Each structure stands twice: as C-alpha cells, then as structure tokens.
Short mmCIF file of C-alpha atoms and ligand atoms in Angstrom, two decimals:
data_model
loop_
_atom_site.label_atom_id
_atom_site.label_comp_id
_atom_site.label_asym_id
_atom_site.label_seq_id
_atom_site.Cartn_x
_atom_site.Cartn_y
_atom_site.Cartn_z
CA UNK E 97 -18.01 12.65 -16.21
CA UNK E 98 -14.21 12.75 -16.15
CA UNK E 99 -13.04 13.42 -12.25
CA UNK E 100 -10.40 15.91 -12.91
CA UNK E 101 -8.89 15.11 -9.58
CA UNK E 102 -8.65 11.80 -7.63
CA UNK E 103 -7.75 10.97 -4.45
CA UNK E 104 -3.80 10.03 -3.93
CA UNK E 105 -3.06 6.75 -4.52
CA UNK E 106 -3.48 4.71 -0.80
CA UNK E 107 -5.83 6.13 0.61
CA UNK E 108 -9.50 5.59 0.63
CA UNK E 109 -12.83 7.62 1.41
CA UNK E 110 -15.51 5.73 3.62
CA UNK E 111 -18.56 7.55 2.22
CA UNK E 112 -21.82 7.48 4.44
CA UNK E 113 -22.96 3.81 2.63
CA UNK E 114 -19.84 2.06 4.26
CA UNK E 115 -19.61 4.30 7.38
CA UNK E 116 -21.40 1.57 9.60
CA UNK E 117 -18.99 -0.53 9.00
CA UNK E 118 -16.21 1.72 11.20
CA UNK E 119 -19.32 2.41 13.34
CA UNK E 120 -19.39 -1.31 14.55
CA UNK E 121 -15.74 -1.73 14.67
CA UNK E 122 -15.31 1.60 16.49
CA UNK E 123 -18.01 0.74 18.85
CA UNK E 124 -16.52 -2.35 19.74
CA UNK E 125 -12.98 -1.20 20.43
CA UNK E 126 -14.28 1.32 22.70
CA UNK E 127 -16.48 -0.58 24.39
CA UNK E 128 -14.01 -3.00 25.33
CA UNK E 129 -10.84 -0.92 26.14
CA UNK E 130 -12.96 0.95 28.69
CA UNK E 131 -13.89 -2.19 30.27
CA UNK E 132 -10.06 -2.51 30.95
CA UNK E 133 -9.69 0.97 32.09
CA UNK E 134 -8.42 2.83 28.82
CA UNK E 135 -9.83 6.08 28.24
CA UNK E 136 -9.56 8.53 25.33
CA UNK E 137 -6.33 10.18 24.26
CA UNK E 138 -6.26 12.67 20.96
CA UNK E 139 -3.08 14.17 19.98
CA UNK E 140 -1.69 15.84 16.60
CA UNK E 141 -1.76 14.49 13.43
CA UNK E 142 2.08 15.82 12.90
CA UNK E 143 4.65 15.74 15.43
CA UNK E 144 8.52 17.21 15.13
CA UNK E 145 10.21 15.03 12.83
CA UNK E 146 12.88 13.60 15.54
CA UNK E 147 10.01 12.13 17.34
CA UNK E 148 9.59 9.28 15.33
CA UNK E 149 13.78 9.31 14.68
CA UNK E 150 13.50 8.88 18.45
CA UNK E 151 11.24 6.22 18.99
CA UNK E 152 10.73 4.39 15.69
CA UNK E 153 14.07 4.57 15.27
CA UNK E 154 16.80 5.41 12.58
CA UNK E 155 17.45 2.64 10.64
CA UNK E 156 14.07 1.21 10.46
CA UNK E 157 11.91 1.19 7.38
CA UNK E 158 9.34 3.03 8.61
CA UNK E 159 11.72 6.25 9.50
CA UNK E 160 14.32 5.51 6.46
CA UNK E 161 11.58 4.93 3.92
CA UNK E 162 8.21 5.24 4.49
CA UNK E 163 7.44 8.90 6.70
CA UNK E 164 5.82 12.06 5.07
CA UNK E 165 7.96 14.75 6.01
CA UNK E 166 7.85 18.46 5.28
CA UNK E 167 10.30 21.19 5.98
CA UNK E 168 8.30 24.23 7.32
CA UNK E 169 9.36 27.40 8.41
CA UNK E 170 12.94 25.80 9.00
CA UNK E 171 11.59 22.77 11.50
CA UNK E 172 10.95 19.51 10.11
CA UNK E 173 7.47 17.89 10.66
CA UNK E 174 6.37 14.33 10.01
CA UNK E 175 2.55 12.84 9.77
CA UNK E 176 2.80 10.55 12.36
CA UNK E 177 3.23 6.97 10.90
CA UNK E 178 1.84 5.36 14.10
CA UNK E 179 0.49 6.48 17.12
CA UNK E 180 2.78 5.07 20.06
CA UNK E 181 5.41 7.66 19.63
CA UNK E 182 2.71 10.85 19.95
CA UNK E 183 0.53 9.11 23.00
CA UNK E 184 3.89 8.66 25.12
CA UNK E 185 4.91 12.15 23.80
CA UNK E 186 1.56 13.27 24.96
CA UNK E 187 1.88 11.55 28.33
CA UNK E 188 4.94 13.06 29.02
CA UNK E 189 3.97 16.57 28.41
CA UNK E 190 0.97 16.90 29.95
CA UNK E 191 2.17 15.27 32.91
CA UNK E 192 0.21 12.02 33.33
CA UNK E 193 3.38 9.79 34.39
CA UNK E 194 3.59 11.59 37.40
CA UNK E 195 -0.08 10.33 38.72
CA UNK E 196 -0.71 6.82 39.87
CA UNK E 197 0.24 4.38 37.36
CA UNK E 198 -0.79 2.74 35.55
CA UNK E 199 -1.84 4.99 33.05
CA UNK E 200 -3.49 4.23 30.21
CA UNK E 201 -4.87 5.09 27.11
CA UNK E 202 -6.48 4.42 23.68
CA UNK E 203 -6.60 6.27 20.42
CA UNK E 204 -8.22 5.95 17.17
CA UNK E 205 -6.32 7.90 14.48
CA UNK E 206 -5.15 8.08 11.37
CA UNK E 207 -1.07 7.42 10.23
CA UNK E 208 0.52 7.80 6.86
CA UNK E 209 3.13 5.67 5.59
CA UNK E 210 4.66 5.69 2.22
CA UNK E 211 4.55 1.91 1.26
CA UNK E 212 3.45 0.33 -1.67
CA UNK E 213 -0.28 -0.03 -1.68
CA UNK E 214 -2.34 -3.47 -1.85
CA UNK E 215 -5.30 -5.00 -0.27
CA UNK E 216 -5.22 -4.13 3.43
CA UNK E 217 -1.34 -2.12 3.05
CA UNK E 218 -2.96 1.96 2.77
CA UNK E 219 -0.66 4.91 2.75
CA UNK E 220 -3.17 6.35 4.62
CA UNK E 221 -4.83 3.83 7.43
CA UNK E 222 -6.12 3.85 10.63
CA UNK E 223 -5.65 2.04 14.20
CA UNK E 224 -6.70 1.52 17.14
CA UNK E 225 -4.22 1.45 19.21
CA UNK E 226 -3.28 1.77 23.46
CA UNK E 227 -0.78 2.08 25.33
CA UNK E 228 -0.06 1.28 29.60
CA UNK E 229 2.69 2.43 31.32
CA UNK E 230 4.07 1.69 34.88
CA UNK E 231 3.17 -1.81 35.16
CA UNK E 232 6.95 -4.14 34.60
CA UNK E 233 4.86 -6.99 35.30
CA UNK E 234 3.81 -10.00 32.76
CA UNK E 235 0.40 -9.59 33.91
CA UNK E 236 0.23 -6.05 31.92
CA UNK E 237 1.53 -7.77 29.06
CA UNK E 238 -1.19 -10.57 29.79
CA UNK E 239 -3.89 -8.18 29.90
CA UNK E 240 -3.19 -5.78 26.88
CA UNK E 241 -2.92 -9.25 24.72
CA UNK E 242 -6.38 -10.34 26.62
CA UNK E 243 -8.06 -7.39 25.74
CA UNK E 244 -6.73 -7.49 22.00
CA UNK E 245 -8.19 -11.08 21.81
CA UNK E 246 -11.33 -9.97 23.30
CA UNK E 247 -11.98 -7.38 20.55
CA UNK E 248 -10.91 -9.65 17.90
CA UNK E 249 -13.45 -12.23 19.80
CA UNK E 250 -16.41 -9.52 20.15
CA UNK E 251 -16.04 -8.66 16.67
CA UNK E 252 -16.80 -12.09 15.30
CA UNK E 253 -13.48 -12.60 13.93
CA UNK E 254 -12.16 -16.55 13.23
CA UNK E 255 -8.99 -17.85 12.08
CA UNK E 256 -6.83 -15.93 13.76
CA UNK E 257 -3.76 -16.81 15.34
CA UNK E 258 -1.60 -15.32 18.15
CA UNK E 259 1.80 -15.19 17.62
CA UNK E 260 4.07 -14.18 20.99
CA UNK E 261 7.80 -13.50 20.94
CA UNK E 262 10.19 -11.80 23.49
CA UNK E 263 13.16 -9.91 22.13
CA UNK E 264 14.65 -9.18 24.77
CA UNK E 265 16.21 -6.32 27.19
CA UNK E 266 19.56 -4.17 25.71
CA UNK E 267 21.74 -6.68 28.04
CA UNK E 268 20.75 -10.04 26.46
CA UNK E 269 20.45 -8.09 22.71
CA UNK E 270 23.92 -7.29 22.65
CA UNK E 271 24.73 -10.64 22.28
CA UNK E 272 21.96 -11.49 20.23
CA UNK E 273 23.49 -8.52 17.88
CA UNK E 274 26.68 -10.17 17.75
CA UNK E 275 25.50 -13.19 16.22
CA UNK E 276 23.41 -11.47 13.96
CA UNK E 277 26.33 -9.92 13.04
CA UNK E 278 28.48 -12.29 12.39
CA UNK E 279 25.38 -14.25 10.32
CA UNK E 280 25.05 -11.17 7.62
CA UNK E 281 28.52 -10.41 7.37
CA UNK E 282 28.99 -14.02 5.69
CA UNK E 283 25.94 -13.30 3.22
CA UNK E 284 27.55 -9.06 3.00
CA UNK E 285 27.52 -9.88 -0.94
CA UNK E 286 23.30 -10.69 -1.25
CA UNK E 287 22.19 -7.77 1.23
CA UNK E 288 20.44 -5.29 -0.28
CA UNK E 289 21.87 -1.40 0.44
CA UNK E 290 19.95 -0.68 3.19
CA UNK E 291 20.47 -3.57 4.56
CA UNK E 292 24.13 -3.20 4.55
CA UNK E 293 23.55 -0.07 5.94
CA UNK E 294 22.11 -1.67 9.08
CA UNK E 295 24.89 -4.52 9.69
CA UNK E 296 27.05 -2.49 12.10
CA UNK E 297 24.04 -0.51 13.44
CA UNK E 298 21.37 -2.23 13.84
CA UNK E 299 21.23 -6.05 12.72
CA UNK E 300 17.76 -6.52 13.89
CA UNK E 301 16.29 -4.52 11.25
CA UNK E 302 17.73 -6.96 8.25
CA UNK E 303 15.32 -9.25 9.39
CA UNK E 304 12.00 -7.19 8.67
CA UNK E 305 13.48 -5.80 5.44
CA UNK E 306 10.62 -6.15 3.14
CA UNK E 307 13.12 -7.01 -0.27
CA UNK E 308 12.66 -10.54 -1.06
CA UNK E 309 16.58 -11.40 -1.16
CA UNK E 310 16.92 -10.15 2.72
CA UNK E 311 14.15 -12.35 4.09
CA UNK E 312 15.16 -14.81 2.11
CA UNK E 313 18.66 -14.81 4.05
CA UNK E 314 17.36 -13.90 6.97
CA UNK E 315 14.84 -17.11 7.98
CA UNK E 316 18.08 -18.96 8.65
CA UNK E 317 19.21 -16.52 11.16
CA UNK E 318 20.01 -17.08 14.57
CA UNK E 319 16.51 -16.56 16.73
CA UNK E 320 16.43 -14.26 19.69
CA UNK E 321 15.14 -16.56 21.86
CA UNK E 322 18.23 -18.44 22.36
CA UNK E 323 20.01 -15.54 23.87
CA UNK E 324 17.40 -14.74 26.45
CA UNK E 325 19.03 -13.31 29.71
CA UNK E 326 17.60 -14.55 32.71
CA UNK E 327 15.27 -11.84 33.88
CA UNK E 328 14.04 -11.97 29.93
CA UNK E 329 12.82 -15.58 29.81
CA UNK E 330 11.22 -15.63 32.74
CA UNK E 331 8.73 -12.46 32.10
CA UNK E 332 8.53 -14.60 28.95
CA UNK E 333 7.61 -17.59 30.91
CA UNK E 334 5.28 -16.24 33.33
CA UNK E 335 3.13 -14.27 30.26
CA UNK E 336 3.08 -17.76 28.58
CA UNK E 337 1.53 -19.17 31.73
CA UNK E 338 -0.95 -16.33 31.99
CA UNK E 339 -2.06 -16.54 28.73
CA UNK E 340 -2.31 -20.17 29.69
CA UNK E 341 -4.18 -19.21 32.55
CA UNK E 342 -6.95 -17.41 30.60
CA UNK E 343 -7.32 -20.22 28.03
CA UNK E 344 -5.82 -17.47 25.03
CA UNK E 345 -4.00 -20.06 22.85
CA UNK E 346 -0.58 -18.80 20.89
CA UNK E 347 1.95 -19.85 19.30
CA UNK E 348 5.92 -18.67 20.51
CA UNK E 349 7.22 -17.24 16.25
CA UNK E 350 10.91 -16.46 17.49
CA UNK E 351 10.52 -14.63 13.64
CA UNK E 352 8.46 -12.03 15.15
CA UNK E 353 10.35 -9.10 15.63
CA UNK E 354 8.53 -6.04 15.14
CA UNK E 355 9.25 -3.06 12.88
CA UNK E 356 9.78 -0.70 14.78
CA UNK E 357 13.13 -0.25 17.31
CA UNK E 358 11.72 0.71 20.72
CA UNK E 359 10.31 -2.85 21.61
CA UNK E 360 11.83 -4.33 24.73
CA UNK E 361 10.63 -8.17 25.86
CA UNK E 362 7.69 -8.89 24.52
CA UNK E 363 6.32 -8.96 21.12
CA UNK E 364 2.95 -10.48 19.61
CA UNK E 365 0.71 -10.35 16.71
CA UNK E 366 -2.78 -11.16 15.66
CA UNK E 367 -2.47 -12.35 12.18
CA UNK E 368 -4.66 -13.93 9.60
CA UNK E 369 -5.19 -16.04 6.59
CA UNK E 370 -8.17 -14.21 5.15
CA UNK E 371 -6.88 -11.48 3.44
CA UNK E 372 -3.70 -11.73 1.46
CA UNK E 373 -0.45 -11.11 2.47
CA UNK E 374 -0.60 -8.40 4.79
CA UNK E 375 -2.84 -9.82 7.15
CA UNK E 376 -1.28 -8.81 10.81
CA UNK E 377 -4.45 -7.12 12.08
CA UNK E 378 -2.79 -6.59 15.37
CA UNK E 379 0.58 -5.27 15.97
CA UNK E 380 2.25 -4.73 19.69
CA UNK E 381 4.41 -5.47 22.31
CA UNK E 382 6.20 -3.99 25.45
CA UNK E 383 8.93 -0.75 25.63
CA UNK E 384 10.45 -0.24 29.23
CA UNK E 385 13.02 1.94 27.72
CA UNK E 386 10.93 4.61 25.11
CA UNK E 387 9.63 6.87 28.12
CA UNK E 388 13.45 7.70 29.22
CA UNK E 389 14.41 7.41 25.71
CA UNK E 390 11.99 10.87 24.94
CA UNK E 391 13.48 12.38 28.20
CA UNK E 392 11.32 11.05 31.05
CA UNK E 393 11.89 9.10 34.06
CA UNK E 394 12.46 5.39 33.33
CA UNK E 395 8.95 3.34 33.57
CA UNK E 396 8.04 0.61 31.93
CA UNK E 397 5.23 0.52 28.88
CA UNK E 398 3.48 -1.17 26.52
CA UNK E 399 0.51 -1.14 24.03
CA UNK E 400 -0.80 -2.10 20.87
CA UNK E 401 -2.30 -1.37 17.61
CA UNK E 402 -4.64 -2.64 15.55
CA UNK E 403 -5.07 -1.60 11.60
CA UNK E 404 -8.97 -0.96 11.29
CA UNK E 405 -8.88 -1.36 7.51
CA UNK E 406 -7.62 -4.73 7.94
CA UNK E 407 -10.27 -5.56 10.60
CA UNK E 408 -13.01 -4.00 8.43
CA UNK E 409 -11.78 -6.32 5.15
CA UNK E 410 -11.36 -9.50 7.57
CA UNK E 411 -15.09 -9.41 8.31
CA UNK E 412 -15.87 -9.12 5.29
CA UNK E 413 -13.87 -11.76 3.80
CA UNK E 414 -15.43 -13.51 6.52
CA UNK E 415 -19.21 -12.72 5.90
CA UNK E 416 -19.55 -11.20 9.92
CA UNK E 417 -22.43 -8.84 9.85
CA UNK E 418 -21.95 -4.98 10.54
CA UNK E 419 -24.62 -2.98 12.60
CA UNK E 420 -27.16 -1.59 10.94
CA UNK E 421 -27.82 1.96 10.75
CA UNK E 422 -30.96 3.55 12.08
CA UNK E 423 -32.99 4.86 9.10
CA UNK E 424 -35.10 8.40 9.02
CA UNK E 425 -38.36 8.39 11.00
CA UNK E 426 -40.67 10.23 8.95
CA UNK E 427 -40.39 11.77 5.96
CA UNK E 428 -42.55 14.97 5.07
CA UNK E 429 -43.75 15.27 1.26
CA UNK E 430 -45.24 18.96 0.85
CA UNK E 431 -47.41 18.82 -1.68
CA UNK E 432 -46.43 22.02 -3.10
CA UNK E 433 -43.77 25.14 -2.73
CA UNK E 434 -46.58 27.15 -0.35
CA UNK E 435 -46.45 23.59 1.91
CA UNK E 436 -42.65 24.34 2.40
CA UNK E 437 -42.40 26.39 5.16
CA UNK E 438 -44.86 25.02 7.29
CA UNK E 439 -43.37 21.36 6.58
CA UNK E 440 -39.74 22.52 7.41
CA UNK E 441 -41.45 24.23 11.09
CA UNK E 442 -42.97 20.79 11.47
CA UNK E 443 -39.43 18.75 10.82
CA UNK E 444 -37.30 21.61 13.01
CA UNK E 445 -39.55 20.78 16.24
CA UNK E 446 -40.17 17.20 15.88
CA UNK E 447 -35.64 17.27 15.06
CA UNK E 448 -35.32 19.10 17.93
CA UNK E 449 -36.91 16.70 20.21
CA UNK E 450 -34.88 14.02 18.67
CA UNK E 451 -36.23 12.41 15.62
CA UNK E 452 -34.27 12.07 12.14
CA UNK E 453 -36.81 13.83 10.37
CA UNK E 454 -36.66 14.93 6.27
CA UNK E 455 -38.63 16.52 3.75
CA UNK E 456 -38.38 17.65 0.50
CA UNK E 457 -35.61 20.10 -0.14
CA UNK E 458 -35.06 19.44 -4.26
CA UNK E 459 -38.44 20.31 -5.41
CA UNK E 460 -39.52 16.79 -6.17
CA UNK E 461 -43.09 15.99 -7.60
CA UNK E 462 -44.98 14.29 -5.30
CA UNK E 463 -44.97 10.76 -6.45
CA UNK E 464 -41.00 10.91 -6.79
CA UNK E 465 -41.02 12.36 -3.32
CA UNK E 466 -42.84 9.14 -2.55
CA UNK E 467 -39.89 7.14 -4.05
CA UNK E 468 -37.67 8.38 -2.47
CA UNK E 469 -38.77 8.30 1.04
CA UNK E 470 -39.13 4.29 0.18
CA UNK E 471 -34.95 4.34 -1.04
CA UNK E 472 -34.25 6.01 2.08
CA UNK E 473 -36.58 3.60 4.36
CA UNK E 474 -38.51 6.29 5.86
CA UNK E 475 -40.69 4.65 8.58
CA UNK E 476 -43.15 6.82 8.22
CA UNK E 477 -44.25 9.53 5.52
CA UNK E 478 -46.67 12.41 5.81
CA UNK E 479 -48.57 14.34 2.67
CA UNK E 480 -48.21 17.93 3.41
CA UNK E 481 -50.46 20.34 2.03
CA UNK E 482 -53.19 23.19 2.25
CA UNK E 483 -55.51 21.25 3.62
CA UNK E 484 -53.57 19.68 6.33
CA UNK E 485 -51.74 23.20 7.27
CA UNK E 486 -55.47 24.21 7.53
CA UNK E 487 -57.01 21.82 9.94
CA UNK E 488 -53.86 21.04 11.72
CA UNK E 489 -54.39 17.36 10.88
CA UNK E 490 -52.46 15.53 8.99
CA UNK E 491 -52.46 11.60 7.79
CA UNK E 492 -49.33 9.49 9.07
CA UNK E 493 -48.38 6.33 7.01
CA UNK E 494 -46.81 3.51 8.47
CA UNK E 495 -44.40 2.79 5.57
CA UNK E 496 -44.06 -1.13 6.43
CA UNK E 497 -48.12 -2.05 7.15
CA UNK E 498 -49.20 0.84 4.90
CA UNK E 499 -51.56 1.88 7.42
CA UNK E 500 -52.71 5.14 7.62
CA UNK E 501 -53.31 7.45 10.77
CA UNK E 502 -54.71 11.00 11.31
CA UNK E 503 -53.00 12.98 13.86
CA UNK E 504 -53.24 16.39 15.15
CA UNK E 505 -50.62 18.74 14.71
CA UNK E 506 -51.21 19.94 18.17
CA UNK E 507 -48.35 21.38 20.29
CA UNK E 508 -48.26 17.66 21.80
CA UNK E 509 -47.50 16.53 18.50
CA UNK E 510 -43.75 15.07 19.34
CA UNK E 511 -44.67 13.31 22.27
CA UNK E 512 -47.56 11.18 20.38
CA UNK E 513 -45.17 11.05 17.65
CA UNK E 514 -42.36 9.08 19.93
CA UNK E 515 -45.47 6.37 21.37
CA UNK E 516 -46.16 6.09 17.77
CA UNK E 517 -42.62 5.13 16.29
CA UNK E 518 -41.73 3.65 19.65
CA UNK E 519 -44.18 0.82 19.69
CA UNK E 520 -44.23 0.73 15.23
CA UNK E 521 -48.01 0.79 15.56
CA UNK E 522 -51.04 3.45 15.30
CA UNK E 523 -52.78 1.41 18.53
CA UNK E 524 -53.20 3.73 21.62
CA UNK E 525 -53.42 6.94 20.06
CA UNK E 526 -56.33 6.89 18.23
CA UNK E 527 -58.30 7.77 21.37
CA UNK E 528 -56.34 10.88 21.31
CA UNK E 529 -57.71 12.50 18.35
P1 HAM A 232 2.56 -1.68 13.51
O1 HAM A 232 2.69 -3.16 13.49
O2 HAM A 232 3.48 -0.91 12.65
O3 HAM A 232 2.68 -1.23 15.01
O4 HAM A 232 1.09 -1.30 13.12
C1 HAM A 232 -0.01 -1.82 13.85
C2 HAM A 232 -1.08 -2.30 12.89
O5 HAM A 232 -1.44 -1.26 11.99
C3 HAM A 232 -0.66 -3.43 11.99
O6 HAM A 232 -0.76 -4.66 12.66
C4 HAM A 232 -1.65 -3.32 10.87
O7 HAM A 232 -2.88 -3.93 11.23
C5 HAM A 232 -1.84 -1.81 10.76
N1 HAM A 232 -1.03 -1.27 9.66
C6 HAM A 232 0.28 -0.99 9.69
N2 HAM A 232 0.68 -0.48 8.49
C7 HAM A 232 -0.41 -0.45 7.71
C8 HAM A 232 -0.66 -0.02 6.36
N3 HAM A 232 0.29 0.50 5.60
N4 HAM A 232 -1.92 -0.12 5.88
C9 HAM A 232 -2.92 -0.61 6.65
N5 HAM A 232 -2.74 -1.03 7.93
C10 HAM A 232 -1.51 -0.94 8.45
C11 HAM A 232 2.56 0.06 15.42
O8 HAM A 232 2.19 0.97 14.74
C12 HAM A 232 2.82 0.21 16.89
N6 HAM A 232 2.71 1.63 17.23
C13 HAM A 232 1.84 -0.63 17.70
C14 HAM A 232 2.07 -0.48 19.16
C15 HAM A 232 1.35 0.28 20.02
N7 HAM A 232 3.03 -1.06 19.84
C16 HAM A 232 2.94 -0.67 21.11
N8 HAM A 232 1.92 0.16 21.22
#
C-alpha cells in the first residue's frame, strides 16, 4: 500500500496499542496534582496572537521562530505553544483571581511549536502543566517543585536531577542586563542575527539561543546570581532550605534561565540523561509580574510544565512498566448469520450493565472467530447458535482454565455473569442452574 498522505512531520499518533501508556502517565499526574489542590482547567487550543507576544515575549525563540500563526478574517491567531499564557488568560477572564487565593490549576493539552524535530523535541507535544497564583511566598515555590518531584517519583522515574535557579525581579535584572550587555557587545562580531537583534532588547535571550556559536559564547557569561537584589536571594534562600526541609535534593545551575520572558525569581528543571539531548522533562518557575502584564491586578504566580512525550520515552528508556489495560470480558461467536441478532441483544444488555462485551461483526467462520477472541484475550467466549437461542442456555468458557459452564440466559443473566468474572471461576453458580 502506498499512504498517499502522512502525517506532518513532528507529530505523532498514539494509536489504541500505545494508549496505556498516556493512560498511566495521565493517571498519575492527576492523581497527584489533586492531592495538592489543583483541579481541572481546559481552555482553547488557539488564542489571539498577542497573547503569547505578551507573555512569551517578543524576542524569544518561541514567539520569533517557532509559533503557528494564521491570519483569519483580519485577526491573527496562534496555536498556543504552551499552556501558561491561556490558563492565566483564562483565570483572568472568567474571574477566578478575584476569589480566595490561591488559585490553582492543572491542564493537560496539546502545544505546537515549529522546531526541528528529534527524539523527545515534537512540533506537536503535550504537557502537563499548573499553574498557582496569589501565594509570593517560597513555600509555593517549594510545593509546586514538591509536587513535580512527587510525580516524577510516583512514576518510577530515576536519574533525574533538579536543577533550581533564581533570575531575579526587574530591579536586580537591570543590572544583570547591563553586564550582559556589555559581555555580547565585545563578542557583536560571532552573534548570530537574532541574536544581535536581542543585545539592546533583551540580553537574556542570547543565552538560550539554540545556534551552536551563541551558546558557545554565552557559557562564559556573567551568571545572574551574582546580581541578586536583596529581597531576590533571600526567597532564593528560604526555597533552598525548604527543599532542604523535605529531603528534595538539587543542584543551584545559575545557566538555567528559561525560554520564555515572563519568569520572575525562581526557575527549575527536571532533566535527564536517558534520552538524548532534549531531556528537560520538567520545565517551570515563578511570574509575579505576567497577571498585570495581561491587564490584571498585580499577584504573584507560578507553575510548571511537564512534556508527556518525554516522560512517556524516559520510562521506557528506563524499562518502568505501564498499566495494563483491562481486556474484553466475553466474547460471543454466533455460529451463523440467523445467531446475529439474538447475540448482539445478548452483548447490548450484558454492555449496558457494564461489561466490555464483543461478538462477531465481520462474518468470521467460527474457528477464526475462535482466534480471534484468543488475540484479543477475551476472558470468556460463548458459542452462539440455534440451539442455545432455543433453550436459553448457553455454554460459557473460561478462556484461561478452559473450563466450560452452562448458564441460563435468564433475565438474571448479568448479575450471575458479574459473580462469574468477578471471582474468575464457575464455583457458586452451578447451584443456580
Ligand atoms: P517549557 O520549558 O517551554 O515551559 O516547556 C515545558 C516542557 O514541555 C519541557 O520541559 C519539555 O518537557 C516539554 N517540551 C517543550 N517543548 C517541547 C517539544 N518541542 N517537544 C516535546 N516536548 C517539549 C513552558 O512551556 C512553560 N509554560 C512551563 C510553565 C508553566 N512555567 C510556569 N508554568
């Protein structure tokens, strides 16, 4: 078969083989942000372009390079490229900064970005992400980075490290922009254009730029930390002793600076070694001034995200076992086309009372209907036919013992059914019959 049309190049389907894969990871993150009070926020999949311009900022790579934009009907849209932008958006317009903070919330959504695709770097990907606003205090920033660890911990993930940074507030960055500044301007000649583009605007951004000559340059640069005001390095020091305090073990990377230009204070990563190069799995930090930034009052915030294709490949790398799915409870072989419609009555009632029932819908022979009830793992099977629609009795098999069972197909069918597949065993219904 030649595929006349494939799907763009970075993205990926999950088809229903792999899907328990995201089932166990989803699961997890769920489970564990609602332990920490984060409930469910869904917003659009586009937003107005100057959203992102907003929040993400101008001159980073993510708005200069990497956002899907179209022009329609004269406004500009963008597919989000990350979810903090929309959620605060979404906070702000529906009005839930004006209840008790703080509030919170967690997403799980999908964000486009045109980058150059390679294991675990998608154009299209997903995260998991949350953010918390009202909270100023090092103790939010202690607890979204303890509840990041704990996912990463519940999942079965190893060999990862925490990296922690603070980049400061606008007061203490002006300075640190200065030096920048005056760094680059001596190395003007190696930059690469956008880069040079970003030396009066934003110097900050040189040192994320992904072209090899830039971050070459830039791992001599001055580090942020050493411009810390006051106010800065002690939220700094008080999440360190935090962390401290709930035995989470990091390491201070005064490289880490983010992507994106609405981070404020602090900034952290998950990242590891197990698969390749782009192995941040979790991406976050704090961003007192975004809310006021997209015209709200001025509160404090802060969140994370993590990228569940790169959690998904981790455990694999790693060899961590995904949850099983459940398989189908009884497949229903009619023995012929005149057995159809009494077999389909028989799998609508017992589906309706909750069982993953099947039967056959291709017109198999019998013996390949028997295969394939084995390649789907039916638990159980049943031979359908004239006599059994006749006598309202019917033989159950146990797929894994092989035994056999006859059970009426009485109107308390379903309820024997469920003590049968319950316990796995034929044993207290045979008195029944
Ligand atoms: P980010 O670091 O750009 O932060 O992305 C978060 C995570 O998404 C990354 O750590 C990575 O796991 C995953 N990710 C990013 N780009 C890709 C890609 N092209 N392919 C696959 N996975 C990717 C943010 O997006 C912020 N909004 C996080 C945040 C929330 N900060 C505060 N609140």
């Amino acid at each position: 078969m030649a595929l006349l049309i494939k799907r763009p190049n970075g993205t990926e389907d999950v088809t229903p083989k792999n899907i328990a894969k995201w089932h166990t990871v989803e699961h997890v993150v769920k489970e564990v942000a609602s332990c920490y009070g984060f409930k469910e926020i869904r917003i659009p999949t586009f937003e107005n372009t100057e959203l992102f311009q907003r929040s993400v900022g101008e001159t980073t790579d993510v708005v200069q390079k990497e956002m899907y934009s179209v022009i329609a009907k004269e406004t500009k849209f963008t597919l989000r490229p990350e979810g903090t932008a929309g959620t605060i958006r979404a906070m702000l317009q529906n009005g839930m900064l004006n209840d008790a903070m703080p509030q919170k919330a967690y997403y799980i959504l999908s964000c486009f970005r045109h980058e150059r695709p390679q294991a675990g770097r998608l154009r299209e990907f997903h995260q998991f992400g949350l953010e918390m606003a009202g909270s100023a205090k090092p103790s939010a920033d202690a607890d979204i980075i303890s509840l990041a660890y704990e996912i990463i911990k519940t999942l079965g993930i190893k060999n990862t490290e925490l990296k922690i940074n603070s980049i400061g507030c606008p007061e203490c960055r002006a300075e640190y922009h200065k030096a920048l500044k005056g760094f680059f301007e001596n190395r003007k000649s190696d930059l690469c254009e956008t880069c040079l583009s970003r030396l009066d605007k934003n110097p900050m951004r040189i040192l994320d730029c992904k072209s090899p000559v830039c971050s070459e340059i830039a791992k001599d640069a001055p580090v942020i930390l050493d411009f810390l005001c006051e106010e800065c390095s002690e939220h700094f020091n008080k999440l360190k002793g935090y962390l401290d305090n709930l035995g989470i073990i990091y390491t201070v990377d005064p490289t880490i600076v983010r992507g994106l230009d609405y981070y404020t204070k602090t900034v952290f990563e998950f990242v590891t070694t197990d698969i390749g190069a782009q192995g941040t799995i979790c991406g976050g930090g704090r961003y007192d001034g975004l809310i006021q930034e997209l015209g709200g009052h001025p509160t404090p915030a802060l969140g994370f995200a993590m990228g569940l294709e790169r959690l998904i490949l981790t455990m694999e790398n790693q060899g961590i076992e995904f949850d099983t799915e459940d398989s189908c409870t009884l497949y229903i072989a009619p023995m012929d086309e005149a057995a159809v419609p009494e077999a389909m009555k028989l799998a609508h009632t017992l589906r309706k009372d909750g069982f993953w029932v099947e039967y056959d819908t291709v017109g198999r022979s019998l013996k390949s209907q028997m295969k394939y009830s084995d390649k789907i793992k039916a638990k159980f099977t049943m031979v359908f036919g004239e006599n059994e629609i006749n006598s309202k009795i019917a033989k159950l098999k146990n797929m894994k013992t092989g035994e056999e069972l006859e059970i009426k197909l009485d109107d308390d069918f379903s309820s024997k059914f469920l003590d049968i597949t319950v316990d796995g065993m034929f044993s207290g219904i045979l008195s029944d019959l």
